[in-house]
CSV table of C-alpha atoms in Angstrom, one decimal:
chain,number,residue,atom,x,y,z
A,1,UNK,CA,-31.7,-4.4,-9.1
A,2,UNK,CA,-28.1,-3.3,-9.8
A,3,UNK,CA,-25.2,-5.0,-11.0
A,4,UNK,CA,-22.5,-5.7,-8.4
A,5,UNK,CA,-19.3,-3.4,-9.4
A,6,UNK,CA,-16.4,-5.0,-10.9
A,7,UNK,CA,-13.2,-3.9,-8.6
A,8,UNK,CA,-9.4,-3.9,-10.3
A,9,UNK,CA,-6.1,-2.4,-9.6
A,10,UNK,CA,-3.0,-1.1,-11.6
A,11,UNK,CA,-0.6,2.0,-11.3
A,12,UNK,CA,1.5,4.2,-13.0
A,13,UNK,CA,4.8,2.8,-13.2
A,14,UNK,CA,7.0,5.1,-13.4
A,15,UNK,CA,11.5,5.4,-13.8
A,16,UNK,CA,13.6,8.3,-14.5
A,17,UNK,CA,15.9,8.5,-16.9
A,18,UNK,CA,18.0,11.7,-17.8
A,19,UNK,CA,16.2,13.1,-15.3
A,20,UNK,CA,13.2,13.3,-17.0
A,21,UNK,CA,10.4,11.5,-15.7
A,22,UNK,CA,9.0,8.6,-17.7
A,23,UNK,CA,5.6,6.5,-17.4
A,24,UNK,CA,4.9,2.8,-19.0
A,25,UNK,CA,1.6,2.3,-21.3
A,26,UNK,CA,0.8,-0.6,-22.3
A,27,UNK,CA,-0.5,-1.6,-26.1
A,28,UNK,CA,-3.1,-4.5,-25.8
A,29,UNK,CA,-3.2,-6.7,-28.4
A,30,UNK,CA,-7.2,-7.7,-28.7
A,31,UNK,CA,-8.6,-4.4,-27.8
A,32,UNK,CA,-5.8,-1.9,-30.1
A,33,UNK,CA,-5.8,0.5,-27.6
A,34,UNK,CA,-3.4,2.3,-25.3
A,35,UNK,CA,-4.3,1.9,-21.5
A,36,UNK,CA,-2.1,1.5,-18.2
A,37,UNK,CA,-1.7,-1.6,-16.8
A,38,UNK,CA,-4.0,-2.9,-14.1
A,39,UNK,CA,-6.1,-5.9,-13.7
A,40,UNK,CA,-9.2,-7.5,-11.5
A,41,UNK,CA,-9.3,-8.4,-8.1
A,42,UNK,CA,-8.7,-12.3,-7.0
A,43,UNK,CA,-11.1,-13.8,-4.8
A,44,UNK,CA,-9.5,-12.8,-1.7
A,45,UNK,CA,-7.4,-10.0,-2.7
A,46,UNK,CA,-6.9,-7.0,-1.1
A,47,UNK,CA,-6.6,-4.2,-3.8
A,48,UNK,CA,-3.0,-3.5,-3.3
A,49,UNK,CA,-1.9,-7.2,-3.9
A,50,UNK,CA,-3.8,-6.7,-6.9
A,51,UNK,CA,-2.4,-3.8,-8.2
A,52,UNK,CA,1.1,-5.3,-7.6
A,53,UNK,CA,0.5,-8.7,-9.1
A,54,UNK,CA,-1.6,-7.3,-12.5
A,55,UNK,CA,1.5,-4.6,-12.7
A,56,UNK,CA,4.2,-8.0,-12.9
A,57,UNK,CA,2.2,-10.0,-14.9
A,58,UNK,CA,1.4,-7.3,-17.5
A,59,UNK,CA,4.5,-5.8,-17.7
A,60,UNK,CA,7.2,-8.2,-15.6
A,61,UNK,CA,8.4,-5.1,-13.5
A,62,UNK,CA,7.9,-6.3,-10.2
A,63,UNK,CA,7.2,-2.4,-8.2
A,64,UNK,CA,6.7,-1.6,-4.8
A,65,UNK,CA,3.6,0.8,-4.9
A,66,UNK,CA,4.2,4.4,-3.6
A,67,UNK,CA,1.1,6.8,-3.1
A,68,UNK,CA,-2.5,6.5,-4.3
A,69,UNK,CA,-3.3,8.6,-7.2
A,70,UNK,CA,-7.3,7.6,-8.1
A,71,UNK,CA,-10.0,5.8,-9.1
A,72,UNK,CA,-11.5,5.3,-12.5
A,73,UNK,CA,-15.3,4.3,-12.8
A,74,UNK,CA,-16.8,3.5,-15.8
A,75,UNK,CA,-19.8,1.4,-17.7
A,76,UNK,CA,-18.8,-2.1,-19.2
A,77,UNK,CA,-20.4,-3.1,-22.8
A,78,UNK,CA,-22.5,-5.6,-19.7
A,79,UNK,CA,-23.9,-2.7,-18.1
A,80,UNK,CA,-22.0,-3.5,-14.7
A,81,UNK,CA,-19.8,-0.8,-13.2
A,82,UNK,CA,-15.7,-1.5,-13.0
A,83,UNK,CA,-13.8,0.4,-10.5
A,84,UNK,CA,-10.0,0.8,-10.8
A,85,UNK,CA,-8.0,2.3,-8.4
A,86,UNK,CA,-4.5,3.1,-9.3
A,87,UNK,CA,-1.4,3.5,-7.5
A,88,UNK,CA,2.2,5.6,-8.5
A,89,UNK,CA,4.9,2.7,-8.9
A,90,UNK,CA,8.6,3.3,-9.3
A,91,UNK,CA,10.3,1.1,-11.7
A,92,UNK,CA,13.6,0.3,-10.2
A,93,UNK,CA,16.6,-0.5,-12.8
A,94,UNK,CA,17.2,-3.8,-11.6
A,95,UNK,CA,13.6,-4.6,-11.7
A,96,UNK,CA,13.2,-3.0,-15.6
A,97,UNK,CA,16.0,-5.4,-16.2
A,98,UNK,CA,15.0,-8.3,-14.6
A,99,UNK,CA,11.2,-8.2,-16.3
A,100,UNK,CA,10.9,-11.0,-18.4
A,101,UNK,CA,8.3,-9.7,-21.2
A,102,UNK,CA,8.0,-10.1,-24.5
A,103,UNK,CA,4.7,-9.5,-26.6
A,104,UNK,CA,1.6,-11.9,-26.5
A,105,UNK,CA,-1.5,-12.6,-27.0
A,106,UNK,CA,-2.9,-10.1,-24.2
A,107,UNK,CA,0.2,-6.9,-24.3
A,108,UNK,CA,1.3,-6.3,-27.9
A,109,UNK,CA,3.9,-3.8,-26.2
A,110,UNK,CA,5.4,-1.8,-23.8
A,111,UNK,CA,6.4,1.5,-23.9
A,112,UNK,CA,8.3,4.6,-21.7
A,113,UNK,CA,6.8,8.3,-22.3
A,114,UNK,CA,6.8,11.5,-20.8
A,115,UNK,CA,3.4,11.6,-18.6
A,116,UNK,CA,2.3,14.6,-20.9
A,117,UNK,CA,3.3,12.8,-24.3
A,118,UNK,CA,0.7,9.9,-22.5
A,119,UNK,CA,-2.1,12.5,-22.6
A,120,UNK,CA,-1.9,12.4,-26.0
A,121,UNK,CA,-1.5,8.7,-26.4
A,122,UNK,CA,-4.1,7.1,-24.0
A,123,UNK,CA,-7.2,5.3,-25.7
A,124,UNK,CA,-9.2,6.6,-22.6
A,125,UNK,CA,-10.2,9.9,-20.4
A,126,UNK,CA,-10.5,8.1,-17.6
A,127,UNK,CA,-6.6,6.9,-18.1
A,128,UNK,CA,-6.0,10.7,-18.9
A,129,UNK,CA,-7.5,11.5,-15.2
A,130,UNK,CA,-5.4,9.1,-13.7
A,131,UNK,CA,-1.6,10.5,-15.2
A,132,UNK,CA,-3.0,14.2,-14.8
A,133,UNK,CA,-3.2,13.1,-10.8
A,134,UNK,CA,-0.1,11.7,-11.2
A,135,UNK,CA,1.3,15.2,-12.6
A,136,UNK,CA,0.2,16.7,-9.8
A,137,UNK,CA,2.7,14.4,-7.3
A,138,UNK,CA,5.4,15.8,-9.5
A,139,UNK,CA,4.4,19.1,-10.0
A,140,UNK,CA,4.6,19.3,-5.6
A,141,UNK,CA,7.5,17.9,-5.6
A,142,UNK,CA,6.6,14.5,-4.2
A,143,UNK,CA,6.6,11.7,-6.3
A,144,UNK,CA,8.8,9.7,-4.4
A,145,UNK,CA,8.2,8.8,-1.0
A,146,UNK,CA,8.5,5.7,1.8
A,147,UNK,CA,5.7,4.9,3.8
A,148,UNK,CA,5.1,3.8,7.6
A,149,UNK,CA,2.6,1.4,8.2
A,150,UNK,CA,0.3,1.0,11.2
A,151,UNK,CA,-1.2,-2.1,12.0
A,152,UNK,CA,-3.2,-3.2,14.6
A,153,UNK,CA,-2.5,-6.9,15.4
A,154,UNK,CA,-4.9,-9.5,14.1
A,155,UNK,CA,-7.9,-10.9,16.3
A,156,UNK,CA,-6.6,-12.3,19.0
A,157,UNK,CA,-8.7,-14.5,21.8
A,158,UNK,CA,-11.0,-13.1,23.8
A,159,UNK,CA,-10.1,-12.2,27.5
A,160,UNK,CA,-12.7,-14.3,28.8
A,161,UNK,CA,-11.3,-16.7,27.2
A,162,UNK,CA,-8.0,-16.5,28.0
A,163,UNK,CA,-6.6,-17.7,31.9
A,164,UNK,CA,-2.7,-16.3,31.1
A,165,UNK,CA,-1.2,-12.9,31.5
A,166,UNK,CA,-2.8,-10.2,28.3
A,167,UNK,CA,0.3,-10.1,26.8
A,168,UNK,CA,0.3,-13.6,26.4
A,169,UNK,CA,-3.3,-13.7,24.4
A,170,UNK,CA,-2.8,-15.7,21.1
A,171,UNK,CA,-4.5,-15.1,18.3
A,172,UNK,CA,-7.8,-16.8,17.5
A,173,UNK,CA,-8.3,-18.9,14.1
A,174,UNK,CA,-10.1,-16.1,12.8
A,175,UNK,CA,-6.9,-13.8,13.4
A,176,UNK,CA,-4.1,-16.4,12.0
A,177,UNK,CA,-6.6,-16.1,8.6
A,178,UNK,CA,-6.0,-12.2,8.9
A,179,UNK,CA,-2.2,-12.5,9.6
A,180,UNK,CA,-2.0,-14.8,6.2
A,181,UNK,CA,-4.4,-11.9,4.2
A,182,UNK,CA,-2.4,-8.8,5.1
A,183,UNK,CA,0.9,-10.6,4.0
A,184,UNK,CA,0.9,-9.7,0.3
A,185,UNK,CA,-0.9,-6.1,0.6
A,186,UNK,CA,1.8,-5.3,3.4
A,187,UNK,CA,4.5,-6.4,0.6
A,188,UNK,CA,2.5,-4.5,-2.3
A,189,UNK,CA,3.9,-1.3,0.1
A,190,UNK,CA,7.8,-2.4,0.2
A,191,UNK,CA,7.7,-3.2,3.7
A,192,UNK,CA,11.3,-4.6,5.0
A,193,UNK,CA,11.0,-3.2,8.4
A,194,UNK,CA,8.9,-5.2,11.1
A,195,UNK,CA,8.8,-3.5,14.4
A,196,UNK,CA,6.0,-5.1,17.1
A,197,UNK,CA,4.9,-4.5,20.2
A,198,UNK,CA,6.4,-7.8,22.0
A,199,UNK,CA,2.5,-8.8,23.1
A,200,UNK,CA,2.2,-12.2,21.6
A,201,UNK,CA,-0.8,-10.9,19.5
A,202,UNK,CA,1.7,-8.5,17.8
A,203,UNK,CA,4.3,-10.8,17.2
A,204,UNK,CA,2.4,-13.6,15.9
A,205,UNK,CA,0.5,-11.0,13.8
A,206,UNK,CA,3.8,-10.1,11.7
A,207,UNK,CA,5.2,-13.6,11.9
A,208,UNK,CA,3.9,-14.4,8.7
A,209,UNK,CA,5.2,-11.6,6.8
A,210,UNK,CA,8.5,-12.2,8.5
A,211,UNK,CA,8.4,-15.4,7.1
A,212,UNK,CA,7.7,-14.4,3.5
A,213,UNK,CA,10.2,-11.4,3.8
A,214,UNK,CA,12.8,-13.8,5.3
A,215,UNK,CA,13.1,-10.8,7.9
A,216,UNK,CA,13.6,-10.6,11.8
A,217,UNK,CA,11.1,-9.0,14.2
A,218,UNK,CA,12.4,-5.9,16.5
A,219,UNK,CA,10.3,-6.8,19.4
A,220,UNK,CA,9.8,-3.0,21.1
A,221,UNK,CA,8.0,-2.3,24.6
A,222,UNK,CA,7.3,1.7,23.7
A,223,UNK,CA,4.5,0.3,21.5
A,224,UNK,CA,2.9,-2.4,23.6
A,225,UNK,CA,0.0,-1.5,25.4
A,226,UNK,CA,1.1,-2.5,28.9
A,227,UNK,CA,3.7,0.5,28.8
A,228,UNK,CA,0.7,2.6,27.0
A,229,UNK,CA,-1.7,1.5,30.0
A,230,UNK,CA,1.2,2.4,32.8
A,231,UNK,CA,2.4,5.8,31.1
A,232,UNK,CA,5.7,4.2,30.2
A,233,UNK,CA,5.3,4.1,26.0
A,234,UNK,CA,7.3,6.1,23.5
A,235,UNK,CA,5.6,6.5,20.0
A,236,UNK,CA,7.6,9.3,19.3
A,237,UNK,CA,10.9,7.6,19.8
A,238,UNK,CA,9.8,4.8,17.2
A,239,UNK,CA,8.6,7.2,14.9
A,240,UNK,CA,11.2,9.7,15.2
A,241,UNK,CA,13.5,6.5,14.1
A,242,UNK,CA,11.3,5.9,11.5
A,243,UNK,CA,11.0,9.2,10.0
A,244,UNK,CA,14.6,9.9,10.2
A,245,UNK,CA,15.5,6.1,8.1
A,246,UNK,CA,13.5,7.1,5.4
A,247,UNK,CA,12.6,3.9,4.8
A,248,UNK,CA,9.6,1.2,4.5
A,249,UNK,CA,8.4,0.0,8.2
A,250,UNK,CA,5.0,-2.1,9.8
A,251,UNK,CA,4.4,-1.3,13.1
A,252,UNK,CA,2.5,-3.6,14.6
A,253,UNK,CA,0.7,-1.9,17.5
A,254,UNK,CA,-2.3,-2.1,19.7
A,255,UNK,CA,-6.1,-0.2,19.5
A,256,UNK,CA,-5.5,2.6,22.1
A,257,UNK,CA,-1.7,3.3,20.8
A,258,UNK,CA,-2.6,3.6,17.0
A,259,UNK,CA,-3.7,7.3,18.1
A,260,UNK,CA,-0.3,8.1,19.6
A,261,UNK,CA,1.1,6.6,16.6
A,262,UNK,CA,-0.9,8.8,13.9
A,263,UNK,CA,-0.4,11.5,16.1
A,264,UNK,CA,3.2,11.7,16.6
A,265,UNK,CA,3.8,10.7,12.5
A,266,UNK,CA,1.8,14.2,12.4
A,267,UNK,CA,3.8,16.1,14.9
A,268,UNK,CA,7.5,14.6,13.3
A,269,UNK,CA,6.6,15.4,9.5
A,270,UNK,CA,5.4,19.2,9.9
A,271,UNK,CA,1.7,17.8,8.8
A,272,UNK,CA,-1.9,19.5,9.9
A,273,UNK,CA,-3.8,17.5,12.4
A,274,UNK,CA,-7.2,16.4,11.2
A,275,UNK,CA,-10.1,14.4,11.4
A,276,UNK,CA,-8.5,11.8,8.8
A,277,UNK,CA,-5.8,10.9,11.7
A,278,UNK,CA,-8.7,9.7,13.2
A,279,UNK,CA,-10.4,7.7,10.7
A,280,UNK,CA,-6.5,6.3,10.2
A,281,UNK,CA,-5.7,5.1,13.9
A,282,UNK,CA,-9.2,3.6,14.3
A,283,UNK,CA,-8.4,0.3,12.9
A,284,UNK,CA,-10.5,-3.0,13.0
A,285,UNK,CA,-8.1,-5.8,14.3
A,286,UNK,CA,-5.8,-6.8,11.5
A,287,UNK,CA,-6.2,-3.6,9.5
A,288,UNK,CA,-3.6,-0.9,8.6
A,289,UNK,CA,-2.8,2.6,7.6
A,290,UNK,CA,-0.5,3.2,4.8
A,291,UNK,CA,0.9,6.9,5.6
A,292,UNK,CA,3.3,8.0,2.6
A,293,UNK,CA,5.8,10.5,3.8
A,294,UNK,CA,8.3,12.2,1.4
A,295,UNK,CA,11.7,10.7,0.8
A,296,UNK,CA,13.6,14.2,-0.5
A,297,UNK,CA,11.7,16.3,2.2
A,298,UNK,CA,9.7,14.1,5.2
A,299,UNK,CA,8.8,17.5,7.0
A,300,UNK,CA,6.9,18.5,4.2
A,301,UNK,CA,4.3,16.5,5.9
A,302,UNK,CA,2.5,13.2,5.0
A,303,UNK,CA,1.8,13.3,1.6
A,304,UNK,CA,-1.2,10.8,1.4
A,305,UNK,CA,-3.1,8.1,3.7
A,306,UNK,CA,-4.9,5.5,3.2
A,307,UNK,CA,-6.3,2.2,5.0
A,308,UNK,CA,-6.6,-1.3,4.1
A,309,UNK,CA,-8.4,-4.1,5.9
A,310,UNK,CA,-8.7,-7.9,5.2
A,311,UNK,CA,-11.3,-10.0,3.8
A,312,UNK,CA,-11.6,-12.0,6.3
């Protein structure tokens, strides 16, 4: 019988100063080792909260996490497996000098290196693996980047169910749990953009993190899927807008447009169409796709994708 895995989150913070770019390692004080900072999952977590939360309270940056850069496994003195997966971060200035930290009883101290002078300096090869991935975002030229998120709206009632026009369909208990969940992950991302198709499902989706974000909604028809279903949508207007802002946006969407989206965030970044554009647009209702795009050179195509899902 095996051991169920232990799953955690950190990142590689990272700033630059002089234009030289510098990563944070943290000294722990009851281990005396040199590590980066990361942390276990909550009950209830999704990983990027995680990673986002264990970064603040380890190091009191608060970081908006850019592109997935690995996974660490490795054994634990109990036998059980931990998996980390780590994220790049950019340290603002504001946020560096907003952090609150001072040494105790868990982080002895922090400190800013070159990420080759933290080869030398990690306690651990699996740390090692994780900044020489992190070298390889700057050696291309694409360390930092914005991303466009697509989410399909959370579970809404079933048709059957529901006498009123589709657009209308509210979402079911099970789907206002899901539009709580995705609330902190979507923030872990920097997200300060909420575009939704105006289907109440959509809207009532995102209303959550417009809450928390303290943000409006831009309610858009070229997403919904009555415009998809009559020929009448425009993902490429949305994303062309998107692309062209540089900056980080949700789009909350339905099942049969999430192709159209991956497809034309393909078409407007220069990037190779593939299989994984697939696997991104075929979301489960309330999960997303997290596609990181380049801020310097967004034709350079999408540098990485990934996809989250809640836990509930």
């Amino acid at each position: 019988m095996t051991e169920t895995a232990i799953y955690a989150a950190g990142g590689v913070v990272w700033r630059i100063v002089d234009e030289k770019v510098l990563i944070l390692l943290i000294h722990r004080t009851k281990y005396r080792d040199v590590t980066l900072p990361k942390g276990k999952v909550d009950p209830g977590e999704m990983l990027a909260e995680t990673a986002v939360r264990e970064i603040h309270e380890e190091t009191g940056i608060r970081v908006s996490l850019g592109v997935t850069i690995g996974v660490s496994r490795y054994r634990l003195p109990s036998k059980r497996t931990k998996i980390v997966h780590y994220w790049a971060a950019e340290a603002s200035e504001a946020a560096i000098r907003a952090s609150a930290f001072v040494p105790n009883k868990e982080i002895a101290a922090l400190e800013w290196v070159t990420p080759k002078k933290a080869l030398k300096r990690l306690s651990y090869p699996v740390d090692s693996e994780i900044v020489e991935n992190f070298l390889r975002l700057i050696d291309e030229g694409v360390l930092r980047t914005f991303p466009i998120i697509a989410l399909r709206h959370a579970k809404a009632v079933a048709r059957e169910d529901w006498k009123g026009k589709d657009a209308a369909r509210p979402l079911s208990s099970r789907g206002r749990r899901q539009a709580s969940a995705i609330v902190g992950p979507l923030q872990a991302f920097g997200v300060k953009r909420i575009i939704s198709s105006p289907a109440t499902r959509c809207v009532d989706t995102v209303q959550p993190l417009a809450a928390a974000l303290g943000r409006e909604i831009e309610r858009t028809k070229l997403i919904s899927q009555d415009a998809w279903e009559e020929g009448r949508s425009d993902a490429r207007r949305v994303i062309g807008e998107r692309v062209r802002a540089r900056k980080a946006a949700v789009l909350c969407t339905h099942g049969p447009v999430l192709p159209d989206i991956l497809s034309e965030l393909a078409l407007a970044t220069g990037t190779l169409r593939g299989s994984y554009l697939g696997s991104a647009s075929a979301l489960e209702t309330g999960a997303f796709s997290v596609a990181h795009l380049s801020v310097d050179n967004p034709g350079s195509g999408i540098v990485a994708i990934e996809t989250h899902e809640p836990k509930v």
